[in-house]
Amino acid sequence: AQTVTQSQPEMSVQEAETVTLSCTYDTSENNYYLFWYKQPPSRQMILVIRQEAYKQQNATENRFSVNFQKAAKSFSLKISDSQLGDTAMYFCAFILYTGTASKLTFGTGTRLQVTL
Amino acid sequence: DGGITQSPKYLFRKEGQNVTLSCEQNLNHDAMYWYRQDPGQGLRLIYYSQIVNDFQKGDIAEGYSVSREKKESFPLTVTSAQKNPTAFYLCASSIDPGRSYEQYFGPGTRLTVT
């Protein structure tokens, strides 16, 4: 079974600063995808960034980037130039590539507070 | 605008009653999913469906039932057999899983059973 661990329950960062959220996962499989989702106070889950395990290049989406270390099974999220609107719960998620519908396995989340 | 709708946003029921949560999508996605979120936990999969008239149990299916009669709709029934039904329920959908594994979520329904 796959597991996802987020070891930082809460983090705080000042506006315009950079913050990194950690995520590790455990799997014996080789073909999978990793995601970061953001859940603001509205509780809508919003996809932030995705990474295919077969790609060595780290994914980037504007101010969001990941550091994907496949051998270490690590998938951290870096938020640059933090904004007040980044305040939210952030969930790391894992999904196996099976060619059919399958579940996302989520971590327990990191609550990020961006302050002035 | 394309998207996923869940209604209602808040739902209150008495213990012992079945209740059905609605999920509709107009994204022409093939697969749909139901997740449950409890405080301090990530989301856990209840049921999923890859095509119409077919669905599979997830990790916590006991006490729940679903149907998939139309591609756009995937309602979830919380039965009286579910021991702890109070939770936040999220519906998601994805395009053909053979092409993309991104799942997109609806706004959720907060169910409170007393």
Short mmCIF file of C-alpha atoms in Angstrom, two decimals:
data_model
loop_
_atom_site.label_atom_id
_atom_site.label_comp_id
_atom_site.label_asym_id
_atom_site.label_seq_id
_atom_site.Cartn_x
_atom_site.Cartn_y
_atom_site.Cartn_z
CA ALA A 1 0.00 0.00 0.00
CA GLN A 2 1.10 3.53 -0.70
CA THR A 3 1.50 6.10 2.07
CA VAL A 4 2.10 9.84 2.04
CA THR A 5 3.62 11.70 4.99
CA GLN A 6 3.59 15.42 5.64
CA SER A 7 5.59 16.04 8.79
CA GLN A 8 4.85 19.75 9.18
CA PRO A 9 1.32 20.27 10.55
CA GLU A 10 1.66 24.06 10.49
CA MET A 11 3.98 26.62 8.96
CA SER A 12 4.12 30.37 8.81
CA VAL A 13 5.82 32.68 6.32
CA GLN A 14 5.94 36.41 5.82
CA GLU A 15 4.53 37.95 2.70
CA ALA A 16 7.05 38.03 -0.20
CA GLU A 17 9.25 35.39 1.45
CA THR A 18 9.85 31.81 0.28
CA VAL A 19 8.61 28.72 2.05
CA THR A 20 9.10 25.00 1.44
CA LEU A 21 6.58 22.33 2.42
CA SER A 22 7.82 18.77 2.83
CA CYS A 23 6.30 15.53 1.65
CA THR A 24 7.60 11.98 1.59
CA TYR A 25 5.88 8.94 0.21
CA ASP A 26 6.35 5.22 0.20
CA THR A 27 5.72 2.91 -2.73
CA SER A 28 7.33 -0.08 -4.35
CA GLU A 29 5.92 0.91 -7.75
CA ASN A 30 7.78 2.81 -10.44
CA ASN A 31 5.01 4.53 -12.43
CA TYR A 32 3.07 7.14 -10.54
CA TYR A 33 2.15 10.79 -10.31
CA LEU A 34 2.48 13.25 -7.46
CA PHE A 35 0.38 16.33 -6.80
CA TRP A 36 0.10 19.27 -4.49
CA TYR A 37 -3.41 20.48 -3.75
CA LYS A 38 -4.36 23.68 -1.96
CA GLN A 39 -7.46 23.92 0.25
CA PRO A 40 -8.26 27.53 1.25
CA PRO A 41 -10.84 28.38 3.92
CA SER A 42 -13.59 27.89 1.33
CA ARG A 43 -12.55 24.19 1.43
CA GLN A 44 -12.43 23.90 -2.35
CA MET A 45 -9.55 21.60 -3.33
CA ILE A 46 -7.43 23.29 -5.98
CA LEU A 47 -4.71 21.55 -7.96
CA VAL A 48 -1.47 23.47 -7.61
CA ILE A 49 1.12 21.38 -9.41
CA ARG A 50 1.75 17.87 -10.72
CA GLN A 51 4.83 15.74 -11.31
CA GLU A 52 5.12 12.57 -13.37
CA ALA A 53 7.54 10.13 -11.76
CA TYR A 54 9.21 9.31 -15.08
CA LYS A 55 10.23 12.94 -15.60
CA GLN A 56 13.50 14.00 -14.03
CA GLN A 57 12.82 17.69 -14.50
CA ASN A 58 11.08 19.35 -11.58
CA ALA A 59 7.67 20.84 -12.34
CA THR A 60 7.09 24.59 -12.09
CA GLU A 61 3.89 26.63 -12.15
CA ASN A 62 4.51 30.35 -11.77
CA ARG A 63 5.53 30.91 -8.12
CA PHE A 64 5.17 27.21 -7.27
CA SER A 65 7.87 24.65 -7.90
CA VAL A 66 8.71 21.19 -6.64
CA ASN A 67 11.86 19.37 -5.68
CA PHE A 68 11.25 15.77 -6.72
CA GLN A 69 13.81 13.28 -5.42
CA LYS A 70 12.64 9.90 -6.67
CA ALA A 71 15.29 7.80 -4.95
CA ALA A 72 14.62 9.48 -1.64
CA LYS A 73 10.84 9.39 -2.27
CA SER A 74 10.61 13.06 -1.48
CA PHE A 75 8.37 15.67 -3.10
CA SER A 76 8.61 19.14 -1.55
CA LEU A 77 6.72 22.25 -2.65
CA LYS A 78 8.41 25.64 -2.79
CA ILE A 79 6.29 28.77 -2.82
CA SER A 80 8.19 31.89 -3.85
CA ASP A 81 7.10 35.48 -3.21
CA SER A 82 4.38 34.28 -0.82
CA GLN A 83 1.08 36.13 -0.97
CA LEU A 84 -1.73 36.45 1.56
CA GLY A 85 -3.92 34.41 -0.80
CA ASP A 86 -1.56 31.47 -0.38
CA THR A 87 -2.89 30.98 3.15
CA ALA A 88 -4.45 27.51 3.05
CA MET A 89 -4.04 23.83 3.85
CA TYR A 90 -1.70 22.13 1.42
CA PHE A 91 -2.01 18.44 0.69
CA CYS A 92 0.50 16.21 -1.02
CA ALA A 93 -1.08 13.36 -2.99
CA PHE A 94 0.07 10.26 -4.81
CA ILE A 95 -1.57 8.20 -7.54
CA LEU A 96 -0.40 5.04 -9.25
CA TYR A 97 -0.38 4.82 -13.00
CA THR A 98 -2.66 1.88 -13.77
CA GLY A 99 -4.32 2.99 -16.99
CA THR A 100 -7.65 3.01 -15.20
CA ALA A 101 -9.36 5.17 -12.60
CA SER A 102 -7.65 4.89 -9.24
CA LYS A 103 -7.49 6.68 -5.95
CA LEU A 104 -5.45 9.60 -4.81
CA THR A 105 -3.65 8.89 -1.53
CA PHE A 106 -3.35 12.06 0.51
CA GLY A 107 -1.10 13.19 3.31
CA THR A 108 -2.58 14.80 6.41
CA GLY A 109 -1.81 18.30 5.19
CA THR A 110 0.24 21.34 6.19
CA ARG A 111 -1.55 24.47 7.30
CA LEU A 112 0.29 27.48 5.85
CA GLN A 113 -0.27 30.96 7.22
CA VAL A 114 1.09 33.93 5.27
CA THR A 115 1.52 37.01 7.43
CA LEU A 116 2.16 40.68 6.75
CA ASP B 1 -18.64 27.56 -17.29
CA GLY B 2 -17.54 23.95 -16.95
CA GLY B 3 -17.15 22.51 -13.52
CA ILE B 4 -18.33 20.23 -10.77
CA THR B 5 -21.31 21.13 -8.61
CA GLN B 6 -22.25 19.63 -5.29
CA SER B 7 -25.44 20.39 -3.49
CA PRO B 8 -26.33 21.34 -0.92
CA LYS B 9 -23.33 23.02 0.71
CA TYR B 10 -24.58 22.15 4.20
CA LEU B 11 -26.83 19.21 5.05
CA PHE B 12 -28.33 18.24 8.39
CA ARG B 13 -29.95 14.91 9.15
CA LYS B 14 -31.19 12.94 12.11
CA GLU B 15 -29.48 9.72 13.02
CA GLY B 16 -31.08 6.70 11.35
CA GLN B 17 -32.01 8.53 8.14
CA ASN B 18 -30.46 7.90 4.76
CA VAL B 19 -29.28 10.98 2.91
CA THR B 20 -28.16 11.48 -0.69
CA LEU B 21 -25.45 13.94 -1.72
CA SER B 22 -25.52 15.27 -5.25
CA CYS B 23 -22.55 15.56 -7.62
CA GLU B 24 -22.84 16.79 -11.20
CA GLN B 25 -20.11 17.61 -13.71
CA ASN B 26 -20.27 19.17 -17.18
CA LEU B 27 -16.60 18.65 -18.01
CA ASN B 28 -17.31 15.52 -20.06
CA HIS B 29 -15.02 13.64 -17.71
CA ASP B 30 -15.16 9.87 -17.72
CA ALA B 31 -14.26 9.05 -14.13
CA MET B 32 -15.86 10.32 -10.93
CA TYR B 33 -14.92 9.89 -7.29
CA TRP B 34 -16.22 10.45 -3.78
CA TYR B 35 -13.86 11.33 -0.93
CA ARG B 36 -14.46 11.95 2.74
CA GLN B 37 -12.48 14.48 4.78
CA ASP B 38 -12.32 14.44 8.59
CA PRO B 39 -10.54 17.01 10.78
CA GLY B 40 -6.79 16.53 10.86
CA GLN B 41 -6.86 13.95 8.10
CA GLY B 42 -6.37 13.91 4.38
CA LEU B 43 -9.07 12.77 2.02
CA ARG B 44 -10.08 9.12 1.90
CA LEU B 45 -11.71 7.44 -1.08
CA ILE B 46 -15.25 6.11 -0.64
CA TYR B 47 -16.26 5.02 -4.16
CA TYR B 48 -15.20 5.68 -7.72
CA SER B 49 -16.60 5.09 -11.16
CA GLN B 50 -14.71 4.94 -14.43
CA ILE B 51 -17.74 4.59 -16.72
CA VAL B 52 -21.52 4.69 -16.60
CA ASN B 53 -23.15 1.77 -14.77
CA ASP B 54 -19.85 0.70 -13.23
CA PHE B 55 -18.32 1.66 -9.89
CA GLN B 56 -15.77 0.33 -7.44
CA LYS B 57 -15.40 0.47 -3.67
CA GLY B 58 -12.69 2.61 -2.22
CA ASP B 59 -11.01 2.31 1.16
CA ILE B 60 -14.03 3.26 3.31
CA ALA B 61 -17.13 2.13 1.36
CA GLU B 62 -19.00 0.57 4.29
CA GLY B 63 -22.24 2.39 5.00
CA TYR B 64 -22.28 4.19 1.63
CA SER B 65 -23.81 3.47 -1.76
CA VAL B 66 -23.54 5.10 -5.19
CA SER B 67 -25.04 4.96 -8.66
CA ARG B 68 -23.76 6.08 -12.07
CA GLU B 69 -26.70 6.12 -14.45
CA LYS B 70 -25.46 9.15 -16.38
CA LYS B 71 -21.95 10.25 -17.25
CA GLU B 72 -22.57 13.64 -15.64
CA SER B 73 -23.94 12.45 -12.32
CA PHE B 74 -22.56 10.39 -9.42
CA PRO B 75 -24.79 10.66 -6.32
CA LEU B 76 -23.64 9.31 -2.97
CA THR B 77 -26.07 7.90 -0.41
CA VAL B 78 -24.99 7.88 3.21
CA THR B 79 -26.99 5.11 4.84
CA SER B 80 -27.95 4.64 8.47
CA ALA B 81 -25.33 1.87 8.59
CA GLN B 82 -22.52 4.43 8.41
CA LYS B 83 -21.36 4.74 12.01
CA ASN B 84 -19.78 8.21 11.84
CA PRO B 85 -21.40 10.04 8.92
CA THR B 86 -20.64 13.59 10.04
CA ALA B 87 -17.86 14.79 7.72
CA PHE B 88 -17.01 16.93 4.72
CA TYR B 89 -17.67 15.11 1.43
CA LEU B 90 -15.87 15.96 -1.78
CA CYS B 91 -16.70 14.79 -5.27
CA ALA B 92 -14.07 14.76 -7.99
CA SER B 93 -13.78 13.88 -11.64
CA SER B 94 -11.03 13.16 -14.13
CA ILE B 95 -10.77 12.82 -17.86
CA ASP B 96 -9.96 9.39 -19.31
CA PRO B 97 -7.50 8.03 -16.70
CA GLY B 98 -5.42 6.54 -19.48
CA ARG B 99 -4.58 10.10 -20.55
CA SER B 100 -4.42 12.11 -17.37
CA TYR B 101 -4.54 11.45 -13.67
CA GLU B 102 -5.47 14.93 -12.54
CA GLN B 103 -8.61 14.95 -10.44
CA TYR B 104 -10.70 18.10 -10.16
CA PHE B 105 -12.86 18.68 -7.14
CA GLY B 106 -16.27 20.14 -6.44
CA PRO B 107 -16.88 22.62 -3.60
CA GLY B 108 -17.95 19.90 -1.15
CA THR B 109 -20.91 19.17 1.12
CA ARG B 110 -20.70 19.41 4.88
CA LEU B 111 -22.95 16.70 6.37
CA THR B 112 -23.93 16.86 10.02
CA VAL B 113 -25.87 13.98 11.57
CA THR B 114 -27.28 14.38 15.07
#
